[in-house]
Every structure is written in structure tokens, then in C-alpha cells.
C-alpha positions as protocol buffer text, in pm:
chain_id: "A"
residue {
  index: 1
  type: MET
  ca { x: -1305 y: 461 z: 1853 }
}
residue {
  index: 2
  type: SER
  ca { x: -955 y: 564 z: 1943 }
}
residue {
  index: 3
  type: LYS
  ca { x: -810 y: 913 z: 1945 }
}
residue {
  index: 4
  type: ASN
  ca { x: -608 y: 922 z: 1644 }
}
residue {
  index: 5
  type: LYS
  ca { x: -876 y: 813 z: 1405 }
}
residue {
  index: 6
  type: GLY
  ca { x: -1040 y: 1178 z: 1404 }
}
residue {
  index: 7
  type: ALA
  ca { x: -920 y: 1256 z: 1068 }
}
residue {
  index: 8
  type: ARG
  ca { x: -1010 y: 952 z: 883 }
}
residue {
  index: 9
  type: ILE
  ca { x: -1352 y: 947 z: 685 }
}
residue {
  index: 10
  type: VAL
  ca { x: -1514 y: 669 z: 519 }
}
residue {
  index: 11
  type: ILE
  ca { x: -1552 y: 661 z: 176 }
}
residue {
  index: 12
  type: THR
  ca { x: -1725 y: 472 z: -110 }
}
residue {
  index: 13
  type: LEU
  ca { x: -1568 y: 314 z: -423 }
}
residue {
  index: 14
  type: GLU
  ca { x: -1757 y: 217 z: -702 }
}
residue {
  index: 15
  type: CYS
  ca { x: -1683 y: 58 z: -1030 }
}
residue {
  index: 16
  type: PRO
  ca { x: -1728 y: 223 z: -1352 }
}
residue {
  index: 17
  type: CYS
  ca { x: -1885 y: -61 z: -1553 }
}
residue {
  index: 18
  type: ARG
  ca { x: -2228 y: 74 z: -1411 }
}
residue {
  index: 19
  type: ASN
  ca { x: -2229 y: 331 z: -1674 }
}
residue {
  index: 20
  type: LEU
  ca { x: -2172 y: 75 z: -1953 }
}
residue {
  index: 21
  type: MET
  ca { x: -2443 y: -79 z: -2105 }
}
residue {
  index: 22
  type: ASN
  ca { x: -2263 y: -408 z: -2137 }
}
residue {
  index: 23
  type: THR
  ca { x: -2431 y: -746 z: -2205 }
}
residue {
  index: 24
  type: ASN
  ca { x: -2136 y: -976 z: -2079 }
}
residue {
  index: 25
  type: LYS
  ca { x: -2179 y: -888 z: -1725 }
}
residue {
  index: 26
  type: ARG
  ca { x: -2177 y: -1166 z: -1486 }
}
residue {
  index: 27
  type: ARG
  ca { x: -2456 y: -1011 z: -1258 }
}
residue {
  index: 28
  type: LYS
  ca { x: -2685 y: -710 z: -1266 }
}
residue {
  index: 29
  type: GLY
  ca { x: -2668 y: -398 z: -1011 }
}
residue {
  index: 30
  type: ILE
  ca { x: -2376 y: -174 z: -894 }
}
residue {
  index: 31
  type: PHE
  ca { x: -2104 y: -327 z: -703 }
}
residue {
  index: 32
  type: ARG
  ca { x: -1945 y: -81 z: -455 }
}
residue {
  index: 33
  type: TYR
  ca { x: -1668 y: -101 z: -178 }
}
residue {
  index: 34
  type: THR
  ca { x: -1612 y: 104 z: 146 }
}
residue {
  index: 35
  type: SER
  ca { x: -1272 y: 200 z: 260 }
}
residue {
  index: 36
  type: THR
  ca { x: -1109 y: 497 z: 477 }
}
residue {
  index: 37
  type: LYS
  ca { x: -902 y: 779 z: 371 }
}
residue {
  index: 38
  type: ASN
  ca { x: -692 y: 1060 z: 551 }
}
residue {
  index: 39
  type: ARG
  ca { x: -889 y: 1403 z: 512 }
}
residue {
  index: 40
  type: LYS
  ca { x: -584 y: 1610 z: 531 }
}
residue {
  index: 41
  type: ASN
  ca { x: -337 y: 1434 z: 324 }
}
residue {
  index: 42
  type: THR
  ca { x: -596 y: 1332 z: 46 }
}
residue {
  index: 43
  type: PRO
  ca { x: -827 y: 1598 z: -50 }
}
residue {
  index: 44
  type: SER
  ca { x: -906 y: 1500 z: -399 }
}
residue {
  index: 45
  type: ARG
  ca { x: -1103 y: 1192 z: -486 }
}
residue {
  index: 46
  type: ILE
  ca { x: -878 y: 834 z: -476 }
}
residue {
  index: 47
  type: GLU
  ca { x: -908 y: 548 z: -736 }
}
residue {
  index: 48
  type: LEU
  ca { x: -801 y: 205 z: -632 }
}
residue {
  index: 49
  type: MET
  ca { x: -766 y: -139 z: -833 }
}
residue {
  index: 50
  type: LYS
  ca { x: -1033 y: -380 z: -693 }
}
residue {
  index: 51
  type: PHE
  ca { x: -1201 y: -673 z: -813 }
}
residue {
  index: 52
  type: CYS
  ca { x: -1567 y: -623 z: -983 }
}
residue {
  index: 53
  type: PRO
  ca { x: -1777 y: -939 z: -947 }
}
residue {
  index: 54
  type: ALA
  ca { x: -2031 y: -800 z: -1194 }
}
residue {
  index: 55
  type: CYS
  ca { x: -1721 y: -748 z: -1461 }
}
residue {
  index: 56
  type: ASN
  ca { x: -1531 y: -1042 z: -1345 }
}
residue {
  index: 57
  type: LYS
  ca { x: -1203 y: -859 z: -1346 }
}
residue {
  index: 58
  type: HIS
  ca { x: -1005 y: -600 z: -1166 }
}
residue {
  index: 59
  type: GLU
  ca { x: -1130 y: -250 z: -1255 }
}
residue {
  index: 60
  type: LYS
  ca { x: -1039 y: 115 z: -1102 }
}
residue {
  index: 61
  type: PHE
  ca { x: -1298 y: 184 z: -868 }
}
residue {
  index: 62
  type: LYS
  ca { x: -1360 y: 570 z: -822 }
}
residue {
  index: 63
  type: GLU
  ca { x: -1448 y: 759 z: -509 }
}
residue {
  index: 64
  type: ILE
  ca { x: -1808 y: 877 z: -524 }
}
residue {
  index: 65
  type: LYS
  ca { x: -2024 y: 1112 z: -274 }
}
């Protein structure tokens, strides 16, 4: 690990479709991505547009703890 990676933390992004009781999903379960963010510059939780294979469309993935 290099010296300049100290301020970056690993985060987990989760699709909001897990809360919906939707029957037209492609597959069961929760889909999550992992990413990194800068701890100093982004203290709030981030949202990124990612592809959810369960929904079969692009959704806004939200950061979870």
C-alpha cells in the first residue's frame, strides 16, 4: 500500500431494490458493490449510478455502513 492511500476508506454500495417486494426481479438476493472514497473530502454518504442485475437496470446505489 502506498503512502498516499491513507485517507481513503472502503465503502459498500447497496441497491435500494432490496426494500421493495417486487416480483419482476431477475434474481433473488441483495446486490452490493464495493468502492473507495476520500474520508476528508466526502464526510456524507455518497450515491452512485450502477447496474443492478437483480433489477436489470441502472439504479442509484447508496452507501451503507
